[in-house]
PDB file of C-alpha atoms in Angstrom:
ATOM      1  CA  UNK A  29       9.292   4.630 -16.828  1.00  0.00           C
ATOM      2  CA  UNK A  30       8.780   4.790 -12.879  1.00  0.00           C
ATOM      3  CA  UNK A  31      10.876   1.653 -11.998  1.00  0.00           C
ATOM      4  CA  UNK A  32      11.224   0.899  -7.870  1.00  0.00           C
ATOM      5  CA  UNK A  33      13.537  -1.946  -6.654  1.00  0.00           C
ATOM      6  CA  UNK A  34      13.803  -2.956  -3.289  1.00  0.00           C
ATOM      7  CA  UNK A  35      16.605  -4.869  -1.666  1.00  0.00           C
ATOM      8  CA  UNK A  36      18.037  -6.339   1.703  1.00  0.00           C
ATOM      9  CA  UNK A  37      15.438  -8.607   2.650  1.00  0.00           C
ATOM     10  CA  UNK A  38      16.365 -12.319   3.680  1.00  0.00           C
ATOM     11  CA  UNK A  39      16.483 -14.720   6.801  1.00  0.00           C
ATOM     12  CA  UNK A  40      17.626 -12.911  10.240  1.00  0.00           C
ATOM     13  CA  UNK A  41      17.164 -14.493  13.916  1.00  0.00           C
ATOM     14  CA  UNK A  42      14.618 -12.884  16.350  1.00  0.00           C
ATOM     15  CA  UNK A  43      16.532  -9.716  18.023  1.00  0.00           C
ATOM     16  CA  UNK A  44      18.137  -8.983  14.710  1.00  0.00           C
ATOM     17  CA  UNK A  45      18.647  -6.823  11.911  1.00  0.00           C
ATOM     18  CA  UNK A  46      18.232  -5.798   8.428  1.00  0.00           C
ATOM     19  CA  UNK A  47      18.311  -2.898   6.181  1.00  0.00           C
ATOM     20  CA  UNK A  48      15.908  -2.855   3.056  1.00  0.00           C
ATOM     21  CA  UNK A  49      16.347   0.045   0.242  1.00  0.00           C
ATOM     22  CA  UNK A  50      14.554   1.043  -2.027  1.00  0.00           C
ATOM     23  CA  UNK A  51      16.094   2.017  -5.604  1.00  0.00           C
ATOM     24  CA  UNK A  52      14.023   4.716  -6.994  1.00  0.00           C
ATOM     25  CA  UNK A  53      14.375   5.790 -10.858  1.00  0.00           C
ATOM     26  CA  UNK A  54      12.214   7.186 -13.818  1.00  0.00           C
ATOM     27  CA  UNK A  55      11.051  10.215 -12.415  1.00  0.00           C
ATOM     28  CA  UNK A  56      12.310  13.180 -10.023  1.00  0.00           C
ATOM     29  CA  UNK A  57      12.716  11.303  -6.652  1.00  0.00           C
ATOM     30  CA  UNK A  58      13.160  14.322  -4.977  1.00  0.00           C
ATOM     31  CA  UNK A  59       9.530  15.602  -5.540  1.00  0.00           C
ATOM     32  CA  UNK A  60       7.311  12.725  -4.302  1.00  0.00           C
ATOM     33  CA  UNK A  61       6.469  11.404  -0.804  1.00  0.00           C
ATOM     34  CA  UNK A  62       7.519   7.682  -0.182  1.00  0.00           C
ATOM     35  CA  UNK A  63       5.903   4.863   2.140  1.00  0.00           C
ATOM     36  CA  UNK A  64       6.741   1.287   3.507  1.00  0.00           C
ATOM     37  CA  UNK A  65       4.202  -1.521   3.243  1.00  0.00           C
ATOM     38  CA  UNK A  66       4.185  -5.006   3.998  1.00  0.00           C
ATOM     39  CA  UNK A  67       2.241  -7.952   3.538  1.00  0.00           C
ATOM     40  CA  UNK A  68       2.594 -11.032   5.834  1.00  0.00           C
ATOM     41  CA  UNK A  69       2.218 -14.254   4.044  1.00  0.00           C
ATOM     42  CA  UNK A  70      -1.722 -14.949   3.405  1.00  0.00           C
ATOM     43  CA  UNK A  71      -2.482 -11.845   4.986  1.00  0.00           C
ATOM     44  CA  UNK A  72      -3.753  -7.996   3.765  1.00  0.00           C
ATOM     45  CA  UNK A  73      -1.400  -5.120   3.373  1.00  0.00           C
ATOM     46  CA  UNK A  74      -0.368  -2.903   6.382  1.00  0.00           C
ATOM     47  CA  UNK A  75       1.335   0.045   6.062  1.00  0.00           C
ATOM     48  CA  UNK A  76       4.916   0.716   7.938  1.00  0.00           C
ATOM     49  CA  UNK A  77       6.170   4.267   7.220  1.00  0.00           C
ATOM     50  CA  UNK A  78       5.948   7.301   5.245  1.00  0.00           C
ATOM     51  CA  UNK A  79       8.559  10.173   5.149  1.00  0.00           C
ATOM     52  CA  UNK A  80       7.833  13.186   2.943  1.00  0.00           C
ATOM     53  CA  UNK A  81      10.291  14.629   0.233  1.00  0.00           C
ATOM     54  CA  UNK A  82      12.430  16.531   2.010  1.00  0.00           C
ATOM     55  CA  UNK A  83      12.958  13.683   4.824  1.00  0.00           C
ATOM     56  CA  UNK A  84      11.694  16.080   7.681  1.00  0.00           C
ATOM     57  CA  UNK A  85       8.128  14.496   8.077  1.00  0.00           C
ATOM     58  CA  UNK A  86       8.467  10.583   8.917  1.00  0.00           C
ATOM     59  CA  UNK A  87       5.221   8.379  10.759  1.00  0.00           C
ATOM     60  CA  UNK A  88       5.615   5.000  11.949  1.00  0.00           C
ATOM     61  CA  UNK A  89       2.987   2.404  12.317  1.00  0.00           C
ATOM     62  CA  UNK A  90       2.437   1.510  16.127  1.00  0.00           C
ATOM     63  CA  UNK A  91       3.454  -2.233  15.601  1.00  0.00           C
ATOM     64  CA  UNK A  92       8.067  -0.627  14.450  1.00  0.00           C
ATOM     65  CA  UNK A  93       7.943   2.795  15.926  1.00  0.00           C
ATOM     66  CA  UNK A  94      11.327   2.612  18.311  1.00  0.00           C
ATOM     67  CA  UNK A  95      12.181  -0.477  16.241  1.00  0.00           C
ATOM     68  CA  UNK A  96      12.105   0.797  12.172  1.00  0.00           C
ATOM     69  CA  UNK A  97      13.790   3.944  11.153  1.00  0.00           C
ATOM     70  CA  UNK A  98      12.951   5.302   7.280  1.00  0.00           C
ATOM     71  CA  UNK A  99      15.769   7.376   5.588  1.00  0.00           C
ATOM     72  CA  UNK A 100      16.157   8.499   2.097  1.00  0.00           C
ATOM     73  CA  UNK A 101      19.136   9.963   0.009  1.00  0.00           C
ATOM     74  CA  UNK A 102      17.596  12.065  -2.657  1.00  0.00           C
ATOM     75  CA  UNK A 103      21.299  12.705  -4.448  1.00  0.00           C
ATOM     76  CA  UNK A 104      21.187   8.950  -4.729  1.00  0.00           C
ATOM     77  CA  UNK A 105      17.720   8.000  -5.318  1.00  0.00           C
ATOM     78  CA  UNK A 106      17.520   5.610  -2.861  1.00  0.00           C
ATOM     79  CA  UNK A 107      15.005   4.902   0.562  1.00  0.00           C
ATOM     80  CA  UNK A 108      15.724   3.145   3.372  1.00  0.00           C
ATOM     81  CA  UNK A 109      14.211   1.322   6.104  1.00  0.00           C
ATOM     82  CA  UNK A 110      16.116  -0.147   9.294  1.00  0.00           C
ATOM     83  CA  UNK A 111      14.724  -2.619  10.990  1.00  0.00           C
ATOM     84  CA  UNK A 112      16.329  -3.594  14.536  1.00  0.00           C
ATOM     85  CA  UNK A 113      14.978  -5.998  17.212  1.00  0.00           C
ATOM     86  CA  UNK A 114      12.950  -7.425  14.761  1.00  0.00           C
ATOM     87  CA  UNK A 115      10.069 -10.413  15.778  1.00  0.00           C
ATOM     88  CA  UNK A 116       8.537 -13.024  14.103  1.00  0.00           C
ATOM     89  CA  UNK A 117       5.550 -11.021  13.469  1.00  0.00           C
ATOM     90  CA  UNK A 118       7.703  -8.870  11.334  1.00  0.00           C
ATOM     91  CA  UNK A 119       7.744 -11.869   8.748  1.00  0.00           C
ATOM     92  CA  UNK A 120       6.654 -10.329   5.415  1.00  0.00           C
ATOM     93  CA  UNK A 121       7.186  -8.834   1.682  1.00  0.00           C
ATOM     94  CA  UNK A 122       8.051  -5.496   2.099  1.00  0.00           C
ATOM     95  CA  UNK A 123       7.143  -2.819  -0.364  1.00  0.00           C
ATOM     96  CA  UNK A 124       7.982   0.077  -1.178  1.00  0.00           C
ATOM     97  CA  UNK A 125       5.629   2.954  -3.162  1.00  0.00           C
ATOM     98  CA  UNK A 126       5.541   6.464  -4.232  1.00  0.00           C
ATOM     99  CA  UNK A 127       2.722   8.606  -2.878  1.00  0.00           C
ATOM    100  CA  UNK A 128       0.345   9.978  -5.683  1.00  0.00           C
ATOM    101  CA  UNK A 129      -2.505  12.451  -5.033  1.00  0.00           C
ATOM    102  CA  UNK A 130      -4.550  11.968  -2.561  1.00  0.00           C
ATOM    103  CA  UNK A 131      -2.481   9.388  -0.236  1.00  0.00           C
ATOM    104  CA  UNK A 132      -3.039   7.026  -2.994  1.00  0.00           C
ATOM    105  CA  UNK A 133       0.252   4.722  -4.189  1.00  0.00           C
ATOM    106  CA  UNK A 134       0.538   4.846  -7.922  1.00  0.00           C
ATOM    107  CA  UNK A 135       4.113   2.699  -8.080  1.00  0.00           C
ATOM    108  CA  UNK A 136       5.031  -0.207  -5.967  1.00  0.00           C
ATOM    109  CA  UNK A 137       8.453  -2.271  -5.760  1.00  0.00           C
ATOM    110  CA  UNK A 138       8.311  -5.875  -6.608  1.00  0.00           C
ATOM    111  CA  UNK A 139       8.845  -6.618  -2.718  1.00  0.00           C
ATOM    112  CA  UNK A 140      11.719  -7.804  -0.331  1.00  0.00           C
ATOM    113  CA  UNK A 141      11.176 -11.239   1.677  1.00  0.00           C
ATOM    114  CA  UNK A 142      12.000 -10.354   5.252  1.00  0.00           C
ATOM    115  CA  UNK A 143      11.862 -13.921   7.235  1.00  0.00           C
ATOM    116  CA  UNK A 144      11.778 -13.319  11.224  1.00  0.00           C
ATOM    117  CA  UNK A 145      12.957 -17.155  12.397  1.00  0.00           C
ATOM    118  CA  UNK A 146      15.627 -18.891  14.546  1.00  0.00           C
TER     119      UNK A 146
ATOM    120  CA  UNK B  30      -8.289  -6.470  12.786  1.00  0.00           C
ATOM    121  CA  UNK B  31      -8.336  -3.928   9.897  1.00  0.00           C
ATOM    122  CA  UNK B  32      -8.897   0.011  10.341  1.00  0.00           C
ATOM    123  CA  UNK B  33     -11.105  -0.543   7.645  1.00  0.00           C
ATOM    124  CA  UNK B  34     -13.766  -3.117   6.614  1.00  0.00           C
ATOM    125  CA  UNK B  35     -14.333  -4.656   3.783  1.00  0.00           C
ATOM    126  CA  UNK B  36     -16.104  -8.024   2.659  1.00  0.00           C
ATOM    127  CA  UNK B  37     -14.027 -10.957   2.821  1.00  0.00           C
ATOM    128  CA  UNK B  38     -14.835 -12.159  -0.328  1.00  0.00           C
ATOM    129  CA  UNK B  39     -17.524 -11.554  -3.376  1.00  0.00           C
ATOM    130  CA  UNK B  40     -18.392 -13.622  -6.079  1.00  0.00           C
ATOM    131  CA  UNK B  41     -19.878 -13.071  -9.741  1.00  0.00           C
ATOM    132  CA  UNK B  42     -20.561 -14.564 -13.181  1.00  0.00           C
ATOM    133  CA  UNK B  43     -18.277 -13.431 -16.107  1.00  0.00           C
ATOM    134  CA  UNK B  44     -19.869 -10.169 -17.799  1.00  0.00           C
ATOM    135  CA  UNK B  45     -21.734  -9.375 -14.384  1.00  0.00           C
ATOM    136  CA  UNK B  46     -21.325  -6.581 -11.886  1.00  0.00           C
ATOM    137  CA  UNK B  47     -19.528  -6.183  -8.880  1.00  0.00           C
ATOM    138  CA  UNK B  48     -19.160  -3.967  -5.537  1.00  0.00           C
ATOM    139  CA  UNK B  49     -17.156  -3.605  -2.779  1.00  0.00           C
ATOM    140  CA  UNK B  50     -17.398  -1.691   0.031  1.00  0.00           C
ATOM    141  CA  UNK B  51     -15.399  -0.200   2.336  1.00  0.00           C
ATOM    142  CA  UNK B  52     -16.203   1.331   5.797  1.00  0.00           C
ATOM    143  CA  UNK B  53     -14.487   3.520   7.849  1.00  0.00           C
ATOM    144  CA  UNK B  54     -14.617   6.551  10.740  1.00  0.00           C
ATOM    145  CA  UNK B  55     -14.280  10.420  10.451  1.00  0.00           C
ATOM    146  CA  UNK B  56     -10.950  10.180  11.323  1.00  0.00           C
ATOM    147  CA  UNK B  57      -9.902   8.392   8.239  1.00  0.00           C
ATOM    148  CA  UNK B  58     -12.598   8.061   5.088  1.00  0.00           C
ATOM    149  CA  UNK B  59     -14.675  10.827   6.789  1.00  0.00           C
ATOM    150  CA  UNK B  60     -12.058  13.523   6.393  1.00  0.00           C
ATOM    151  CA  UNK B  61      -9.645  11.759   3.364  1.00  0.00           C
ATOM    152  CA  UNK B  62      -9.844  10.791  -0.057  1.00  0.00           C
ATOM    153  CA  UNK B  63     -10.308   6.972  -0.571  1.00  0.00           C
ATOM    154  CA  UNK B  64      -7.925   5.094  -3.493  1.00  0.00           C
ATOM    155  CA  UNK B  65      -8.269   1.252  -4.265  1.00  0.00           C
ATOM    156  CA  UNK B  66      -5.770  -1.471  -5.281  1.00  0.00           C
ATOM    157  CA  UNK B  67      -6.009  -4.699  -7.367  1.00  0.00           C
ATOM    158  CA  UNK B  68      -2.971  -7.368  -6.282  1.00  0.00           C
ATOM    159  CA  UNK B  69      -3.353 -10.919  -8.372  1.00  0.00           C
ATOM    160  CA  UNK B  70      -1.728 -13.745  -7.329  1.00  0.00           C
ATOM    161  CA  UNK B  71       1.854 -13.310  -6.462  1.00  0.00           C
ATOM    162  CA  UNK B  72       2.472  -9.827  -7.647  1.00  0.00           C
ATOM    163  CA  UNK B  73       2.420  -6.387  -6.253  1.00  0.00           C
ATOM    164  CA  UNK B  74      -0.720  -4.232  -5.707  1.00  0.00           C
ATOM    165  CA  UNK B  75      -1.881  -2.136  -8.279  1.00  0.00           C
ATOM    166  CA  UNK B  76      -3.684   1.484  -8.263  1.00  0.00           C
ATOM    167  CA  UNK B  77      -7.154   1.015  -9.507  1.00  0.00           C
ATOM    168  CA  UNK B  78      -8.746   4.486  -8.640  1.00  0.00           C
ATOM    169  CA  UNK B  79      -7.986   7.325  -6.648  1.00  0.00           C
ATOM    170  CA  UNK B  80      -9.322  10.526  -4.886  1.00  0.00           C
ATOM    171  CA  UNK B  81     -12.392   8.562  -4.368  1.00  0.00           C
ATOM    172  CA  UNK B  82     -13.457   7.990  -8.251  1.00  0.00           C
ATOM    173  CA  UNK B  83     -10.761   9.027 -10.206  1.00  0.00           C
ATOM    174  CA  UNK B  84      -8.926   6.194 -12.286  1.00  0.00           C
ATOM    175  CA  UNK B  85      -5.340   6.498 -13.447  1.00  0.00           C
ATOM    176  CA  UNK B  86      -4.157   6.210 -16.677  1.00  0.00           C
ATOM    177  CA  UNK B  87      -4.258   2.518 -18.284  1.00  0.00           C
ATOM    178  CA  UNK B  88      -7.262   1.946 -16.009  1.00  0.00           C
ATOM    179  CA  UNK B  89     -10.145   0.661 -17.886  1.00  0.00           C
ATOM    180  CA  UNK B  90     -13.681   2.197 -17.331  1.00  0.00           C
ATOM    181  CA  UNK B  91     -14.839  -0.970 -15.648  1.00  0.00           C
ATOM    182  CA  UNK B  92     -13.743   0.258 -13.009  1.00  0.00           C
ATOM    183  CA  UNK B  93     -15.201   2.674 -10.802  1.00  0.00           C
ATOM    184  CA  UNK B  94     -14.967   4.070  -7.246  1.00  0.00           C
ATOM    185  CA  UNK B  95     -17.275   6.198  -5.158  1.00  0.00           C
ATOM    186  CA  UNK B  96     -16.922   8.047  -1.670  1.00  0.00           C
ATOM    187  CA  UNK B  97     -20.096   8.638   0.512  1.00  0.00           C
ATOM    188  CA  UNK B  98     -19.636   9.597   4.256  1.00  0.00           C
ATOM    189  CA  UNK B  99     -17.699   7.437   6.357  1.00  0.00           C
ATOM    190  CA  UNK B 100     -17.885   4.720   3.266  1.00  0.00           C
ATOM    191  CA  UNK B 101     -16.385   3.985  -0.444  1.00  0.00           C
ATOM    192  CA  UNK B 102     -16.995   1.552  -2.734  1.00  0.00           C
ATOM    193  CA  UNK B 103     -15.570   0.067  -5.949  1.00  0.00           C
ATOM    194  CA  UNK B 104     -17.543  -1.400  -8.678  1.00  0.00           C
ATOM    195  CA  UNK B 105     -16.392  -3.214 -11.285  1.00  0.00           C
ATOM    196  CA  UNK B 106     -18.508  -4.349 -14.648  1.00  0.00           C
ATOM    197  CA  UNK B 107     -18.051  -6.233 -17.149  1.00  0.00           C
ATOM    198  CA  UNK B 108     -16.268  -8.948 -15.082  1.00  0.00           C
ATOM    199  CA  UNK B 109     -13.252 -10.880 -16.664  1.00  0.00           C
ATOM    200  CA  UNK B 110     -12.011 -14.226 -14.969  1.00  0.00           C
ATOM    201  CA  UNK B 111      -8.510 -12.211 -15.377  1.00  0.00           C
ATOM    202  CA  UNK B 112     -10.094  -9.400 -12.444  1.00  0.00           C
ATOM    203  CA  UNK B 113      -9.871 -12.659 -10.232  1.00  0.00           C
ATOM    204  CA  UNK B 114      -7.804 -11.129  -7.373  1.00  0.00           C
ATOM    205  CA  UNK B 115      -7.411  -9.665  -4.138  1.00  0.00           C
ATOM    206  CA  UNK B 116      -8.660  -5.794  -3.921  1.00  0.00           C
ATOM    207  CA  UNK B 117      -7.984  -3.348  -1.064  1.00  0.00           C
ATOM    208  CA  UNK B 118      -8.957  -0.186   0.098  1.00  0.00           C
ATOM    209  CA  UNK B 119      -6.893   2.618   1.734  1.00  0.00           C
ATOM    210  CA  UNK B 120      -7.086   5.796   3.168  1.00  0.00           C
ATOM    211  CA  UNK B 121      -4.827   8.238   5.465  1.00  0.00           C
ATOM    212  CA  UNK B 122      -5.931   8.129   9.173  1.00  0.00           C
ATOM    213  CA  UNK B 123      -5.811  11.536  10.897  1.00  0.00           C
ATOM    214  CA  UNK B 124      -6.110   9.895  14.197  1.00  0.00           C
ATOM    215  CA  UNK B 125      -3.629   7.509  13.574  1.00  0.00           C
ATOM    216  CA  UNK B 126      -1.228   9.801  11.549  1.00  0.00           C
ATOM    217  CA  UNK B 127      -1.175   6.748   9.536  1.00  0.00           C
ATOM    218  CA  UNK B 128      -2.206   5.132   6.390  1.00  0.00           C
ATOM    219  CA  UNK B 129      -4.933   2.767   6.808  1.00  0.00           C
ATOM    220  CA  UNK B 130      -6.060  -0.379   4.690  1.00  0.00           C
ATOM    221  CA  UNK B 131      -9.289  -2.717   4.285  1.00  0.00           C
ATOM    222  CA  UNK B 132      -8.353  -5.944   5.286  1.00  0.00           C
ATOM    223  CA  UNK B 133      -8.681  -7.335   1.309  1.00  0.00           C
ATOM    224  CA  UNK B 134     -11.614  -8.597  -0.572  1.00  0.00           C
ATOM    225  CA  UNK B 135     -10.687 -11.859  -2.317  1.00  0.00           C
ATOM    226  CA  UNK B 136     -13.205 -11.440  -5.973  1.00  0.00           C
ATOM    227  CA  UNK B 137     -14.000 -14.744  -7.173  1.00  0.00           C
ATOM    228  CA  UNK B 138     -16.235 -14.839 -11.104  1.00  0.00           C
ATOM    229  CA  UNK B 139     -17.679 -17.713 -11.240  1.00  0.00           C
TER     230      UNK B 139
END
């Protein structure tokens, strides 16, 4: 079955960074567009990031472009997202999701816990 | 503020029915397929329908989803206290060259 497990998330001072991934497994990673989402706490989802199968097409999200880079290593299954100089407003659960037809998200991650605080 | 708007909340009696709706621009719902998503308390968000009214696999057929213009809308019968939850709508924006989501609608059955 589709199974996707982030990691990386924790506590990191304002001006920091972190690197989430994303472990992708249960069907050909290769073949399927992948996004960033995140969800402050109490508030509605906003999207981060998408890069397309091959890695050559990436968008950012006005709020981390210069700060969040997305990555993926299809030999290993695996997506990334660095975060550098992050803020407190960067506080949230960060998902990640595979892109299904239509820009829909069919599988989501179970969500990192990125805390922004000195 | 959200790209797109939905209701902040709705309420219904069990075994009533529900909509939400979800309003957008050309640049995003006017030119792209709409897909919704259910997240209860504490867990991920789920994929309720997509390509505007098309419901994945699993989904049952209390669920619905429609597209018209620069809006879509979800409607759910048959409500169950377990639909109690937080739904969202989302879209690509070709302005943007960005996804887009509702701000949530928080479904309360009464």
């Amino acid at each position: 079955q589709v199974q996707l497990v982030e990691s990386g998330g924790g506590l990191v001072k304002p001006g920091g960074s972190l690197r989430l991934s994303c472990a992708a497994s249960g069907f050909i990673f290769s073949d399927y567009y992948m996004r960033w989402i995140r969800q402050a706490p109490g508030k509605g989802l906003e999207w981060v990031s998408y890069i397309s199968s091959s890695g050559n097409t990436i968008y950012y999200a006005n709020s981390v472009k210069g700060r969040f880079t997305v990555s993926r290593d299809n030999a290993k299954n695996l997506l990334y997202l660095q975060m550098n100089t992050l803020r407190a407003e960067d506080t949230a659960v960060y998902y990640c999701a595979r892109e299904y037809s239509g820009s829909s998200l069919d599988h989501w991650g179970q969500g990192t816990l990125v805390t922004v605080s000195s | 503020q959200s790209v797109l708007t939905q209701p902040s909340s709705v309420s219904a009696a069990p075994g009533q029915k529900v909509t939400i709706s979800c309003s957008g621009s050309n640049s995003n719902i006017g030119n792209n397929d709409v897909s919704w998503y259910q997240q209860l308390p504490g867990t991920a968000p789920k994929l309720l329908i997509y390509e505007n009214n098309k419901r994945p696999s699993g989904i049952p057929d209390r669920f619905s989803g429609s597209k018209s213009g620069t809006s879509g809308t979800l409607g759910i019968t048959g409500l169950q206290t377990g639909d109690e939850a937080d739904y969202y709508c989302g879209t690509w924006d070709n302005s943007l060259s960005g996804g887009v989501f509702g701000g949530g609608t928080k479904l309360t059955v009464l």
